PDB file of C-alpha atoms in Angstrom:
ATOM      1  CA  MET A 384      -6.287   1.545  36.970  1.00 68.00           C
ATOM      2  CA  ILE A 385      -3.664   3.640  38.666  1.00 77.00           C
ATOM      3  CA  THR A 386      -2.768   7.079  37.293  1.00 80.00           C
ATOM      4  CA  LEU A 387       0.724   8.345  36.530  1.00 78.00           C
ATOM      5  CA  LYS A 388       0.556  10.682  39.535  1.00 84.00           C
ATOM      6  CA  GLU A 389      -0.535   7.879  41.872  1.00 86.00           C
ATOM      7  CA  LEU A 390       2.192   5.588  40.555  1.00 84.00           C
ATOM      8  CA  ALA A 391       4.822   8.282  41.218  1.00 85.00           C
ATOM      9  CA  LYS A 392       3.482   8.714  44.762  1.00 87.00           C
ATOM     10  CA  GLN A 393       3.712   4.961  45.437  1.00 85.00           C
ATOM     11  CA  LEU A 394       7.342   4.949  44.302  1.00 87.00           C
ATOM     12  CA  ASN A 395       8.190   8.244  46.024  1.00 89.00           C
ATOM     13  CA  VAL A 396       9.562   9.774  42.816  1.00 89.00           C
ATOM     14  CA  SER A 397       8.436  12.646  40.579  1.00 89.00           C
ATOM     15  CA  VAL A 398       5.825  12.243  37.833  1.00 84.00           C
ATOM     16  CA  SER A 399       8.500  13.323  35.358  1.00 84.00           C
ATOM     17  CA  THR A 400      10.810  10.491  36.469  1.00 89.00           C
ATOM     18  CA  VAL A 401       8.064   7.874  36.025  1.00 84.00           C
ATOM     19  CA  SER A 402       7.178   9.214  32.588  1.00 80.00           C
ATOM     20  CA  LYS A 403      10.791   9.268  31.436  1.00 83.00           C
ATOM     21  CA  ALA A 404      11.465   5.766  32.783  1.00 85.00           C
ATOM     22  CA  LEU A 405       8.441   4.332  30.948  1.00 82.00           C
ATOM     23  CA  HIS A 406       9.717   5.953  27.730  1.00 75.00           C
ATOM     24  CA  ASP A 407      13.281   4.643  28.232  1.00 79.00           C
ATOM     25  CA  ALA A 408      14.813   8.102  28.599  1.00 78.00           C
ATOM     26  CA  LYS A 409      18.617   8.000  28.642  1.00 80.00           C
ATOM     27  CA  ASP A 410      18.935  10.254  31.701  1.00 83.00           C
ATOM     28  CA  ILE A 411      17.162   7.690  33.945  1.00 86.00           C
ATOM     29  CA  GLY A 412      19.250   4.892  35.480  1.00 88.00           C
ATOM     30  CA  GLU A 413      18.569   1.267  34.515  1.00 90.00           C
ATOM     31  CA  ASP A 414      17.760   0.223  38.094  1.00 89.00           C
ATOM     32  CA  THR A 415      15.225   3.032  38.390  1.00 89.00           C
ATOM     33  CA  LYS A 416      13.690   2.125  35.050  1.00 90.00           C
ATOM     34  CA  LYS A 417      13.354  -1.496  36.086  1.00 90.00           C
ATOM     35  CA  ARG A 418      11.732  -0.615  39.434  1.00 89.00           C
ATOM     36  CA  ILE A 419       9.255   1.774  37.808  1.00 89.00           C
ATOM     37  CA  LYS A 420       8.321  -0.613  34.979  1.00 89.00           C
ATOM     38  CA  GLU A 421       7.757  -3.474  37.407  1.00 89.00           C
ATOM     39  CA  ALA A 422       5.544  -1.265  39.550  1.00 87.00           C
ATOM     40  CA  ALA A 423       3.611  -0.064  36.493  1.00 86.00           C
ATOM     41  CA  GLU A 424       2.888  -3.675  35.551  1.00 86.00           C
ATOM     42  CA  LEU A 425       1.973  -4.614  39.127  1.00 86.00           C
ATOM     43  CA  TYR A 426      -0.492  -1.723  39.473  1.00 83.00           C
ATOM     44  CA  ASN A 427      -1.849  -2.205  35.913  1.00 83.00           C
ATOM     45  CA  TYR A 428      -0.799   1.285  34.787  1.00 80.00           C
ATOM     46  CA  ARG A 429      -1.872   2.224  31.267  1.00 75.00           C
ATOM     47  CA  PRO A 430      -1.039   5.585  29.677  1.00 68.00           C
ATOM     48  CA  ASN A 431      -3.972   7.903  29.007  1.00 64.00           C
ATOM     49  CA  LYS A 432      -3.890   8.055  25.215  1.00 58.00           C
ATOM     50  CA  THR A 433      -6.447  10.845  25.036  1.00 55.00           C
ATOM     51  CA  ALA A 434      -4.463  13.087  27.366  1.00 56.00           C
ATOM     52  CA  LEU A 435      -1.242  12.296  25.509  1.00 54.00           C
ATOM     53  CA  ALA A 436      -2.896  13.066  22.168  1.00 52.00           C
ATOM     54  CA  LEU A 437      -4.068  16.442  23.431  1.00 50.00           C
ATOM     55  CA  LYS A 438      -0.580  17.219  24.694  1.00 53.00           C
ATOM     56  CA  VAL A 439       1.322  16.348  21.510  1.00 51.00           C
ATOM     57  CA  ASN A 440      -1.556  16.968  19.041  1.00 60.00           C
ATOM     58  CA  LYS A 441      -1.060  13.479  17.559  1.00 73.00           C
ATOM     59  CA  THR A 442      -3.240  10.397  18.008  1.00 79.00           C
ATOM     60  CA  ASN A 443      -1.517   7.851  15.741  1.00 87.00           C
ATOM     61  CA  THR A 444      -4.978   7.081  14.395  1.00 92.00           C
ATOM     62  CA  ILE A 445      -6.129   7.031  10.759  1.00 95.00           C
ATOM     63  CA  GLY A 446      -9.752   7.596   9.736  1.00 96.00           C
ATOM     64  CA  VAL A 447     -10.924   5.481   6.782  1.00 98.00           C
ATOM     65  CA  VAL A 448     -14.176   6.103   4.877  1.00 98.00           C
ATOM     66  CA  VAL A 449     -15.381   3.641   2.203  1.00 98.00           C
ATOM     67  CA  PRO A 450     -18.639   3.508   0.228  1.00 97.00           C
ATOM     68  CA  ASP A 451     -19.445  -0.180   0.784  1.00 94.00           C
ATOM     69  CA  ILE A 452     -17.813  -2.534   3.274  1.00 91.00           C
ATOM     70  CA  LEU A 453     -19.545  -5.585   1.738  1.00 89.00           C
ATOM     71  CA  ASN A 454     -17.817  -5.023  -1.598  1.00 90.00           C
ATOM     72  CA  PRO A 455     -14.860  -7.478  -1.722  1.00 89.00           C
ATOM     73  CA  PHE A 456     -12.638  -4.807  -3.290  1.00 93.00           C
ATOM     74  CA  PHE A 457     -13.113  -2.356  -0.409  1.00 95.00           C
ATOM     75  CA  ALA A 458     -12.808  -5.142   2.177  1.00 94.00           C
ATOM     76  CA  LYS A 459      -9.398  -6.059   0.759  1.00 95.00           C
ATOM     77  CA  VAL A 460      -8.283  -2.419   0.621  1.00 97.00           C
ATOM     78  CA  LEU A 461      -9.227  -2.073   4.308  1.00 97.00           C
ATOM     79  CA  HIS A 462      -7.181  -5.163   5.101  1.00 96.00           C
ATOM     80  CA  GLY A 463      -4.168  -3.626   3.373  1.00 97.00           C
ATOM     81  CA  ILE A 464      -4.595  -0.285   5.165  1.00 97.00           C
ATOM     82  CA  GLU A 465      -4.925  -1.881   8.583  1.00 96.00           C
ATOM     83  CA  GLU A 466      -1.983  -4.258   8.127  1.00 95.00           C
ATOM     84  CA  TYR A 467       0.400  -1.502   7.036  1.00 95.00           C
ATOM     85  CA  ALA A 468      -0.840   0.981   9.652  1.00 94.00           C
ATOM     86  CA  THR A 469      -0.344  -1.586  12.432  1.00 92.00           C
ATOM     87  CA  THR A 470       3.296  -2.138  11.469  1.00 92.00           C
ATOM     88  CA  LYS A 471       3.842   1.623  11.832  1.00 91.00           C
ATOM     89  CA  GLY A 472       2.094   1.880  15.197  1.00 87.00           C
ATOM     90  CA  TYR A 473      -1.139   3.436  13.899  1.00 91.00           C
ATOM     91  CA  ASP A 474      -4.730   2.464  14.714  1.00 91.00           C
ATOM     92  CA  THR A 475      -7.591   2.731  12.209  1.00 95.00           C
ATOM     93  CA  ILE A 476     -11.189   3.878  12.592  1.00 94.00           C
ATOM     94  CA  ILE A 477     -13.512   2.806   9.767  1.00 96.00           C
ATOM     95  CA  CYS A 478     -16.770   4.453   8.653  1.00 96.00           C
ATOM     96  CA  VAL A 479     -19.047   3.440   5.774  1.00 97.00           C
ATOM     97  CA  SER A 480     -20.814   6.081   3.667  1.00 97.00           C
ATOM     98  CA  HIS A 481     -23.261   3.640   2.004  1.00 96.00           C
ATOM     99  CA  GLU A 482     -22.793   5.697  -1.192  1.00 96.00           C
ATOM    100  CA  GLN A 483     -24.375   8.775   0.476  1.00 97.00           C
ATOM    101  CA  LEU A 484     -22.880  12.262   0.619  1.00 97.00           C
ATOM    102  CA  LYS A 485     -24.624  13.030   3.931  1.00 97.00           C
ATOM    103  CA  LYS A 486     -23.202   9.952   5.673  1.00 97.00           C
ATOM    104  CA  GLU A 487     -19.751  10.578   4.196  1.00 98.00           C
ATOM    105  CA  THR A 488     -19.808  14.185   5.463  1.00 97.00           C
ATOM    106  CA  LYS A 489     -20.994  13.099   8.913  1.00 96.00           C
ATOM    107  CA  SER A 490     -18.238  10.472   9.089  1.00 96.00           C
ATOM    108  CA  VAL A 491     -15.588  13.097   8.348  1.00 96.00           C
ATOM    109  CA  GLU A 492     -17.047  15.517  10.917  1.00 94.00           C
ATOM    110  CA  LEU A 493     -17.226  12.776  13.545  1.00 92.00           C
ATOM    111  CA  MET A 494     -13.633  11.691  13.045  1.00 92.00           C
ATOM    112  CA  LEU A 495     -12.358  15.265  13.007  1.00 91.00           C
ATOM    113  CA  GLN A 496     -13.919  15.646  16.463  1.00 86.00           C
ATOM    114  CA  GLY A 497     -12.286  12.375  17.491  1.00 72.00           C
ATOM    115  CA  ARG A 498      -8.887  13.792  16.569  1.00 79.00           C
ATOM    116  CA  VAL A 499      -7.627  11.432  13.889  1.00 90.00           C
ATOM    117  CA  ASP A 500      -4.335  12.439  12.287  1.00 92.00           C
ATOM    118  CA  GLY A 501      -5.423  11.878   8.694  1.00 95.00           C
ATOM    119  CA  PHE A 502      -7.915  10.269   6.328  1.00 97.00           C
ATOM    120  CA  ILE A 503      -7.963   7.596   3.630  1.00 98.00           C
ATOM    121  CA  MET A 504     -11.137   7.736   1.538  1.00 98.00           C
ATOM    122  CA  SER A 505     -12.902   6.403  -1.527  1.00 98.00           C
ATOM    123  CA  LEU A 506     -15.697   8.789  -2.458  1.00 97.00           C
ATOM    124  CA  SER A 507     -19.378   7.837  -2.570  1.00 97.00           C
ATOM    125  CA  THR A 508     -21.414   7.794  -5.765  1.00 95.00           C
ATOM    126  CA  GLU A 509     -23.527  10.702  -4.505  1.00 96.00           C
ATOM    127  CA  THR A 510     -20.482  12.796  -3.591  1.00 97.00           C
ATOM    128  CA  LEU A 511     -19.092  12.400  -7.098  1.00 95.00           C
ATOM    129  CA  SER A 512     -22.414  12.945  -8.905  1.00 94.00           C
ATOM    130  CA  LYS A 513     -23.168  16.134  -6.926  1.00 95.00           C
ATOM    131  CA  GLU A 514     -19.527  17.262  -7.058  1.00 95.00           C
ATOM    132  CA  ASN A 515     -19.833  18.393  -3.444  1.00 96.00           C
ATOM    133  CA  PHE A 516     -16.430  18.278  -1.747  1.00 96.00           C
ATOM    134  CA  LEU A 517     -16.865  20.830   1.052  1.00 95.00           C
ATOM    135  CA  HIS A 518     -16.293  18.182   3.720  1.00 96.00           C
ATOM    136  CA  LEU A 519     -12.938  17.361   2.115  1.00 95.00           C
ATOM    137  CA  ASP A 520     -11.979  21.026   2.353  1.00 93.00           C
ATOM    138  CA  GLN A 521     -12.591  20.750   6.108  1.00 92.00           C
ATOM    139  CA  ILE A 522      -9.894  18.083   6.306  1.00 93.00           C
ATOM    140  CA  SER A 523      -7.401  20.488   4.773  1.00 88.00           C
ATOM    141  CA  LEU A 524      -8.543  23.395   6.963  1.00 88.00           C
ATOM    142  CA  ASN A 525      -7.958  21.221  10.031  1.00 87.00           C
ATOM    143  CA  LYS A 526      -4.456  20.462   8.697  1.00 86.00           C
ATOM    144  CA  LYS A 527      -5.086  16.735   8.429  1.00 91.00           C
ATOM    145  CA  GLY A 528      -3.592  14.452   5.806  1.00 93.00           C
ATOM    146  CA  LEU A 529      -5.805  13.001   3.068  1.00 96.00           C
ATOM    147  CA  VAL A 530      -5.292  10.163   0.579  1.00 98.00           C
ATOM    148  CA  LEU A 531      -8.036   9.293  -1.918  1.00 98.00           C
ATOM    149  CA  PHE A 532      -8.105   5.896  -3.626  1.00 97.00           C
ATOM    150  CA  ASP A 533     -10.025   4.307  -6.511  1.00 96.00           C
ATOM    151  CA  ARG A 534     -12.847   6.890  -6.632  1.00 96.00           C
ATOM    152  CA  THR A 535     -11.069  10.215  -6.640  1.00 96.00           C
ATOM    153  CA  THR A 536     -11.553  13.766  -7.938  1.00 95.00           C
ATOM    154  CA  SER A 537      -9.269  16.294  -9.593  1.00 93.00           C
ATOM    155  CA  GLU A 538     -11.074  19.021  -7.591  1.00 94.00           C
ATOM    156  CA  ILE A 539      -9.121  18.141  -4.441  1.00 94.00           C
ATOM    157  CA  ASP A 540      -5.340  18.532  -4.322  1.00 94.00           C
ATOM    158  CA  CYS A 541      -4.170  15.556  -2.248  1.00 95.00           C
ATOM    159  CA  ASP A 542      -2.340  12.255  -2.557  1.00 96.00           C
ATOM    160  CA  LYS A 543      -4.174   9.590  -4.563  1.00 98.00           C
ATOM    161  CA  VAL A 544      -3.825   5.882  -5.328  1.00 98.00           C
ATOM    162  CA  VAL A 545      -5.474   4.696  -8.548  1.00 96.00           C
ATOM    163  CA  ILE A 546      -5.220   2.160 -11.320  1.00 95.00           C
ATOM    164  CA  ASN A 547      -5.335   3.106 -14.993  1.00 95.00           C
ATOM    165  CA  ASP A 548      -8.986   2.177 -15.549  1.00 96.00           C
ATOM    166  CA  HIS A 549      -8.875   3.050 -19.252  1.00 97.00           C
ATOM    167  CA  LYS A 550      -5.763   0.960 -19.918  1.00 97.00           C
ATOM    168  CA  SER A 551      -6.999  -2.022 -17.902  1.00 97.00           C
ATOM    169  CA  THR A 552     -10.043  -2.610 -20.127  1.00 97.00           C
ATOM    170  CA  TYR A 553      -8.080  -1.637 -23.229  1.00 98.00           C
ATOM    171  CA  ASP A 554      -5.586  -4.420 -22.454  1.00 98.00           C
ATOM    172  CA  ALA A 555      -8.366  -6.891 -21.622  1.00 98.00           C
ATOM    173  CA  THR A 556     -10.202  -6.160 -24.887  1.00 98.00           C
ATOM    174  CA  ARG A 557      -6.953  -6.509 -26.802  1.00 98.00           C
ATOM    175  CA  ILE A 558      -6.496  -9.987 -25.318  1.00 97.00           C
ATOM    176  CA  LEU A 559      -9.958 -11.060 -26.494  1.00 97.00           C
ATOM    177  CA  ILE A 560      -9.221  -9.717 -29.959  1.00 97.00           C
ATOM    178  CA  SER A 561      -5.969 -11.715 -30.016  1.00 97.00           C
ATOM    179  CA  LYS A 562      -8.110 -14.804 -29.245  1.00 95.00           C
ATOM    180  CA  LYS A 563     -10.031 -14.156 -32.488  1.00 96.00           C
ATOM    181  CA  LYS A 564     -13.066 -12.616 -30.780  1.00 96.00           C
ATOM    182  CA  SER A 565     -14.669  -9.989 -33.011  1.00 95.00           C
ATOM    183  CA  LYS A 566     -18.083  -9.295 -31.457  1.00 96.00           C
ATOM    184  CA  ILE A 567     -17.220  -8.177 -27.957  1.00 97.00           C
ATOM    185  CA  ALA A 568     -19.908  -6.930 -25.579  1.00 97.00           C
ATOM    186  CA  PHE A 569     -19.466  -4.636 -22.572  1.00 98.00           C
ATOM    187  CA  VAL A 570     -21.483  -4.945 -19.343  1.00 98.00           C
ATOM    188  CA  SER A 571     -21.399  -2.639 -16.317  1.00 97.00           C
ATOM    189  CA  THR A 572     -23.156  -1.721 -13.074  1.00 95.00           C
ATOM    190  CA  ILE A 573     -21.002   1.399 -12.517  1.00 95.00           C
ATOM    191  CA  GLU A 574     -21.855   3.676 -15.433  1.00 94.00           C
ATOM    192  CA  ASP A 575     -22.623   6.440 -12.923  1.00 91.00           C
ATOM    193  CA  LEU A 576     -18.978   6.563 -11.811  1.00 93.00           C
ATOM    194  CA  SER A 577     -16.058   8.120 -13.671  1.00 93.00           C
ATOM    195  CA  ILE A 578     -14.103   4.864 -13.315  1.00 95.00           C
ATOM    196  CA  GLY A 579     -16.964   3.046 -15.063  1.00 95.00           C
ATOM    197  CA  LEU A 580     -16.867   5.508 -17.967  1.00 96.00           C
ATOM    198  CA  LEU A 581     -13.078   5.202 -18.203  1.00 96.00           C
ATOM    199  CA  ARG A 582     -13.350   1.427 -18.357  1.00 97.00           C
ATOM    200  CA  LYS A 583     -15.958   1.621 -21.116  1.00 97.00           C
ATOM    201  CA  GLY A 584     -13.740   4.091 -22.962  1.00 97.00           C
ATOM    202  CA  GLY A 585     -10.809   1.684 -22.830  1.00 98.00           C
ATOM    203  CA  TYR A 586     -12.950  -1.093 -24.291  1.00 98.00           C
ATOM    204  CA  GLN A 587     -14.216   1.149 -27.111  1.00 98.00           C
ATOM    205  CA  LYS A 588     -10.752   2.482 -27.941  1.00 98.00           C
ATOM    206  CA  ALA A 589      -9.294  -1.026 -28.208  1.00 98.00           C
ATOM    207  CA  LEU A 590     -12.019  -2.042 -30.667  1.00 98.00           C
ATOM    208  CA  ILE A 591     -11.433   1.004 -32.862  1.00 97.00           C
ATOM    209  CA  ASP A 592      -7.630   0.652 -32.739  1.00 97.00           C
ATOM    210  CA  HIS A 593      -7.927  -2.935 -33.953  1.00 97.00           C
ATOM    211  CA  GLY A 594     -10.328  -2.181 -36.804  1.00 96.00           C
ATOM    212  CA  LEU A 595     -13.509  -3.424 -35.117  1.00 97.00           C
ATOM    213  CA  GLU A 596     -16.819  -1.619 -34.821  1.00 92.00           C
ATOM    214  CA  SER A 597     -17.765  -0.142 -31.451  1.00 93.00           C
ATOM    215  CA  ASP A 598     -21.406  -1.205 -31.512  1.00 95.00           C
ATOM    216  CA  PRO A 599     -23.578   0.639 -28.923  1.00 96.00           C
ATOM    217  CA  ASN A 600     -26.051  -2.264 -29.063  1.00 96.00           C
ATOM    218  CA  LEU A 601     -23.429  -4.483 -27.471  1.00 97.00           C
ATOM    219  CA  VAL A 602     -23.115  -2.232 -24.407  1.00 97.00           C
ATOM    220  CA  LEU A 603     -25.336  -3.360 -21.516  1.00 97.00           C
ATOM    221  CA  ASP A 604     -25.804  -0.861 -18.685  1.00 97.00           C
ATOM    222  CA  LEU A 605     -27.169  -2.464 -15.497  1.00 96.00           C
ATOM    223  CA  THR A 606     -26.474   0.550 -13.274  1.00 95.00           C
ATOM    224  CA  GLY A 607     -29.205   1.036 -10.681  1.00 91.00           C
ATOM    225  CA  SER A 608     -31.454  -1.599 -12.235  1.00 93.00           C
ATOM    226  CA  SER A 609     -33.852  -3.408  -9.896  1.00 93.00           C
ATOM    227  CA  HIS A 610     -34.172  -6.256 -12.440  1.00 95.00           C
ATOM    228  CA  PRO A 611     -30.654  -6.832 -13.818  1.00 96.00           C
ATOM    229  CA  HIS A 612     -31.280 -10.532 -14.498  1.00 96.00           C
ATOM    230  CA  ASP A 613     -34.165  -9.713 -16.827  1.00 96.00           C
ATOM    231  CA  LEU A 614     -32.015  -7.166 -18.670  1.00 97.00           C
ATOM    232  CA  ILE A 615     -29.259  -9.730 -19.170  1.00 96.00           C
ATOM    233  CA  LYS A 616     -31.738 -12.369 -20.406  1.00 96.00           C
ATOM    234  CA  SER A 617     -33.206  -9.887 -22.891  1.00 96.00           C
ATOM    235  CA  PHE A 618     -29.710  -8.923 -24.044  1.00 96.00           C
ATOM    236  CA  LEU A 619     -28.824 -12.585 -24.653  1.00 95.00           C
ATOM    237  CA  SER A 620     -31.946 -13.119 -26.745  1.00 94.00           C
ATOM    238  CA  LEU A 621     -31.413 -10.040 -28.910  1.00 95.00           C
ATOM    239  CA  HIS A 622     -27.651  -9.962 -29.613  1.00 94.00           C
ATOM    240  CA  GLU A 623     -24.881 -12.221 -30.835  1.00 93.00           C
ATOM    241  CA  PHE A 624     -21.388 -11.891 -29.362  1.00 95.00           C
ATOM    242  CA  ASP A 625     -18.324 -14.049 -28.711  1.00 94.00           C
ATOM    243  CA  GLY A 626     -16.620 -12.077 -25.945  1.00 96.00           C
ATOM    244  CA  VAL A 627     -17.522  -9.882 -22.972  1.00 97.00           C
ATOM    245  CA  ILE A 628     -15.688  -7.215 -20.988  1.00 97.00           C
ATOM    246  CA  SER A 629     -17.200  -6.511 -17.569  1.00 97.00           C
ATOM    247  CA  ALA A 630     -16.519  -3.251 -15.722  1.00 96.00           C
ATOM    248  CA  ASP A 631     -17.028  -4.753 -12.268  1.00 93.00           C
ATOM    249  CA  ASN A 632     -17.181  -7.988 -10.303  1.00 89.00           C
ATOM    250  CA  THR A 633     -20.988  -7.978  -9.811  1.00 90.00           C
ATOM    251  CA  SER A 634     -21.886  -7.834 -13.487  1.00 93.00           C
ATOM    252  CA  SER A 635     -19.269 -10.514 -14.269  1.00 90.00           C
ATOM    253  CA  LEU A 636     -20.821 -13.046 -11.890  1.00 89.00           C
ATOM    254  CA  MET A 637     -24.402 -12.289 -12.960  1.00 92.00           C
ATOM    255  CA  PHE A 638     -23.641 -12.404 -16.674  1.00 93.00           C
ATOM    256  CA  GLN A 639     -21.663 -15.652 -16.465  1.00 90.00           C
ATOM    257  CA  SER A 640     -24.278 -17.495 -14.382  1.00 90.00           C
ATOM    258  CA  ILE A 641     -27.203 -16.420 -16.605  1.00 93.00           C
ATOM    259  CA  ILE A 642     -25.361 -17.442 -19.778  1.00 92.00           C
ATOM    260  CA  LYS A 643     -24.813 -20.906 -18.281  1.00 89.00           C
ATOM    261  CA  SER A 644     -28.509 -21.117 -17.467  1.00 89.00           C
ATOM    262  CA  GLU A 645     -30.003 -19.557 -20.616  1.00 90.00           C
ATOM    263  CA  LYS A 646     -27.434 -20.367 -23.320  1.00 89.00           C
ATOM    264  CA  PRO A 647     -25.138 -23.151 -22.112  1.00 87.00           C
ATOM    265  CA  GLU A 648     -23.905 -23.735 -25.666  1.00 85.00           C
ATOM    266  CA  LEU A 649     -22.549 -20.166 -25.725  1.00 85.00           C
ATOM    267  CA  ALA A 650     -20.730 -20.541 -22.401  1.00 80.00           C
ATOM    268  CA  ASP A 651     -18.118 -22.872 -23.914  1.00 79.00           C
ATOM    269  CA  GLU A 652     -17.290 -20.548 -26.826  1.00 85.00           C
ATOM    270  CA  MET A 653     -17.621 -17.138 -25.218  1.00 89.00           C
ATOM    271  CA  MET A 654     -14.725 -15.510 -23.339  1.00 93.00           C
ATOM    272  CA  MET A 655     -15.259 -13.019 -20.544  1.00 94.00           C
ATOM    273  CA  ILE A 656     -12.845 -10.777 -18.636  1.00 96.00           C
ATOM    274  CA  GLY A 657     -14.050  -8.800 -15.626  1.00 93.00           C
ATOM    275  CA  PHE A 658     -12.730  -7.036 -12.531  1.00 92.00           C
ATOM    276  CA  SER A 659     -12.209  -9.400  -9.628  1.00 87.00           C
ATOM    277  CA  ASP A 660      -9.600 -11.212  -7.561  1.00 84.00           C
ATOM    278  CA  GLU A 661      -8.513 -14.831  -7.223  1.00 83.00           C
ATOM    279  CA  LYS A 662     -10.958 -15.685  -4.448  1.00 82.00           C
ATOM    280  CA  ASN A 663     -14.041 -14.222  -6.150  1.00 80.00           C
ATOM    281  CA  ALA A 664     -13.073 -15.571  -9.572  1.00 79.00           C
ATOM    282  CA  LEU A 665     -13.413 -19.059  -8.101  1.00 78.00           C
ATOM    283  CA  LEU A 666     -17.074 -18.401  -7.224  1.00 76.00           C
ATOM    284  CA  SER A 667     -17.963 -18.939 -10.871  1.00 76.00           C
ATOM    285  CA  TYR A 668     -17.570 -22.049 -13.001  1.00 76.00           C
ATOM    286  CA  PRO A 669     -15.893 -21.957 -15.378  1.00 75.00           C
ATOM    287  CA  ARG A 670     -13.644 -19.525 -13.522  1.00 82.00           C
ATOM    288  CA  ILE A 671     -13.896 -15.949 -14.771  1.00 85.00           C
ATOM    289  CA  ASN A 672     -10.848 -14.409 -16.385  1.00 93.00           C
ATOM    290  CA  TYR A 673     -10.193 -11.271 -14.404  1.00 94.00           C
ATOM    291  CA  ILE A 674      -8.403  -7.953 -14.103  1.00 95.00           C
ATOM    292  CA  ASP A 675      -6.751  -7.886 -10.693  1.00 94.00           C
ATOM    293  CA  GLN A 676      -6.725  -4.373  -9.216  1.00 92.00           C
ATOM    294  CA  LYS A 677      -4.444  -5.566  -6.384  1.00 94.00           C
ATOM    295  CA  ALA A 678      -6.807  -4.159  -3.776  1.00 95.00           C
ATOM    296  CA  MET A 679      -4.679  -5.061  -0.770  1.00 95.00           C
ATOM    297  CA  LYS A 680      -1.660  -3.375  -2.351  1.00 97.00           C
ATOM    298  CA  ILE A 681      -3.791  -0.271  -2.960  1.00 97.00           C
ATOM    299  CA  GLY A 682      -4.627  -0.194   0.761  1.00 98.00           C
ATOM    300  CA  GLU A 683      -1.004  -0.656   1.780  1.00 97.00           C
ATOM    301  CA  LYS A 684       0.147   2.102  -0.586  1.00 98.00           C
ATOM    302  CA  ALA A 685      -2.559   4.521   0.589  1.00 98.00           C
ATOM    303  CA  ALA A 686      -1.551   3.950   4.227  1.00 97.00           C
ATOM    304  CA  GLU A 687       2.136   4.327   3.354  1.00 97.00           C
ATOM    305  CA  MET A 688       1.551   7.630   1.544  1.00 97.00           C
ATOM    306  CA  LEU A 689      -0.543   9.048   4.385  1.00 96.00           C
ATOM    307  CA  ILE A 690       1.821   8.007   7.184  1.00 95.00           C
ATOM    308  CA  ASN A 691       4.851   9.281   5.254  1.00 94.00           C
ATOM    309  CA  ARG A 692       3.123  12.656   4.913  1.00 92.00           C
ATOM    310  CA  LEU A 693       2.082  12.706   8.578  1.00 91.00           C
ATOM    311  CA  GLU A 694       5.625  11.987   9.719  1.00 88.00           C
ATOM    312  CA  SER A 695       7.396  14.191   7.183  1.00 85.00           C
ATOM    313  CA  LYS A 696       9.183  17.230   8.574  1.00 78.00           C
ATOM    314  CA  ASP A 697       8.769  18.978   5.227  1.00 75.00           C
ATOM    315  CA  ALA A 698       5.568  21.013   5.577  1.00 68.00           C
ATOM    316  CA  VAL A 699       5.308  21.645   1.826  1.00 72.00           C
ATOM    317  CA  VAL A 700       5.288  18.367  -0.089  1.00 77.00           C
ATOM    318  CA  LYS A 701       3.646  18.277  -3.509  1.00 89.00           C
ATOM    319  CA  ALA A 702       0.621  15.963  -3.759  1.00 92.00           C
ATOM    320  CA  GLU A 703       1.343  12.732  -5.622  1.00 95.00           C
ATOM    321  CA  THR A 704      -0.866  10.373  -7.629  1.00 96.00           C
ATOM    322  CA  PHE A 705       0.396   6.792  -7.524  1.00 97.00           C
ATOM    323  CA  GLU A 706      -0.805   4.530 -10.332  1.00 96.00           C
ATOM    324  CA  MET A 707      -1.005   0.899  -9.271  1.00 94.00           C
ATOM    325  CA  SER A 708      -0.303  -1.597 -12.059  1.00 92.00           C
ATOM    326  CA  HIS A 709      -3.090  -4.051 -12.909  1.00 92.00           C
ATOM    327  CA  GLN A 710      -2.703  -7.700 -13.892  1.00 93.00           C
ATOM    328  CA  ILE A 711      -4.940  -9.796 -16.153  1.00 95.00           C
ATOM    329  CA  HIS A 712      -5.389 -13.468 -15.200  1.00 94.00           C
ATOM    330  CA  MET A 713      -6.611 -15.910 -17.842  1.00 92.00           C
ATOM    331  CA  SER A 714      -7.811 -19.402 -16.907  1.00 83.00           C
TER     332      SER A 714
END
């Protein structure tokens, strides 16, 4: 590929003239612009993005770190981020922490060296449990933008995109109660996360507010279990219930399939609401009722907030937490 200097030499004009023509500068004549652009295409000229980034201290690149790329929720968020970023002329670099603080820290360090303009992140389980946010401080020290989504922390002052986890399960439990369900169980694989505890709290509060007992025996914690199917089977044999709230998509699918296998007579009467989306809800029959977090919208909003901050001329803009509305779909 030809360089800018070589292209200027071929055309017998200055490097500055070539650069201005390729950027449609008003002080360059249309004939000159046309001649330079045609030559650039003929000689396969491509601008050196790295050199340009060093010159203007801007790469138009966003670094994204997620805990689990195989999780449908995070995959949809990534889709939303990338789609919005592309419309604004930004590229994305994606790293996966695999729920580990060390990998999350290394990802941030790597992308800081690669000169991204800002970060969108959902924190790993280990980061949150150890409350170690030093790598996030490095983002601020390097004057890079940061937006946290879903798994966030109040320890870091930055923009955030969340849903009201407490209200989502409160509303879901209230729907089951309105359907005359009085023995409602709660199942979760995310009890080690603050969002999991908030979701359980919403379920418990709804029961109490509607005059029902919050029975700890009807709470099934599958977090970190190597034999979740056995735990569910044991739970089914020991307890009676007519409704279930699930804190996550994984426990919803497991619970529903095992009920169909172990207690098919209960499957017709029991009602379950879990966290999912339309596509994943269809993986179960009968289809699971679900709380839609609007993952793609979360990604779009996170990218919008970051890019707005990156392009804002106001150096002091107060951090904002945007609460995405949830929607409950009943089959």
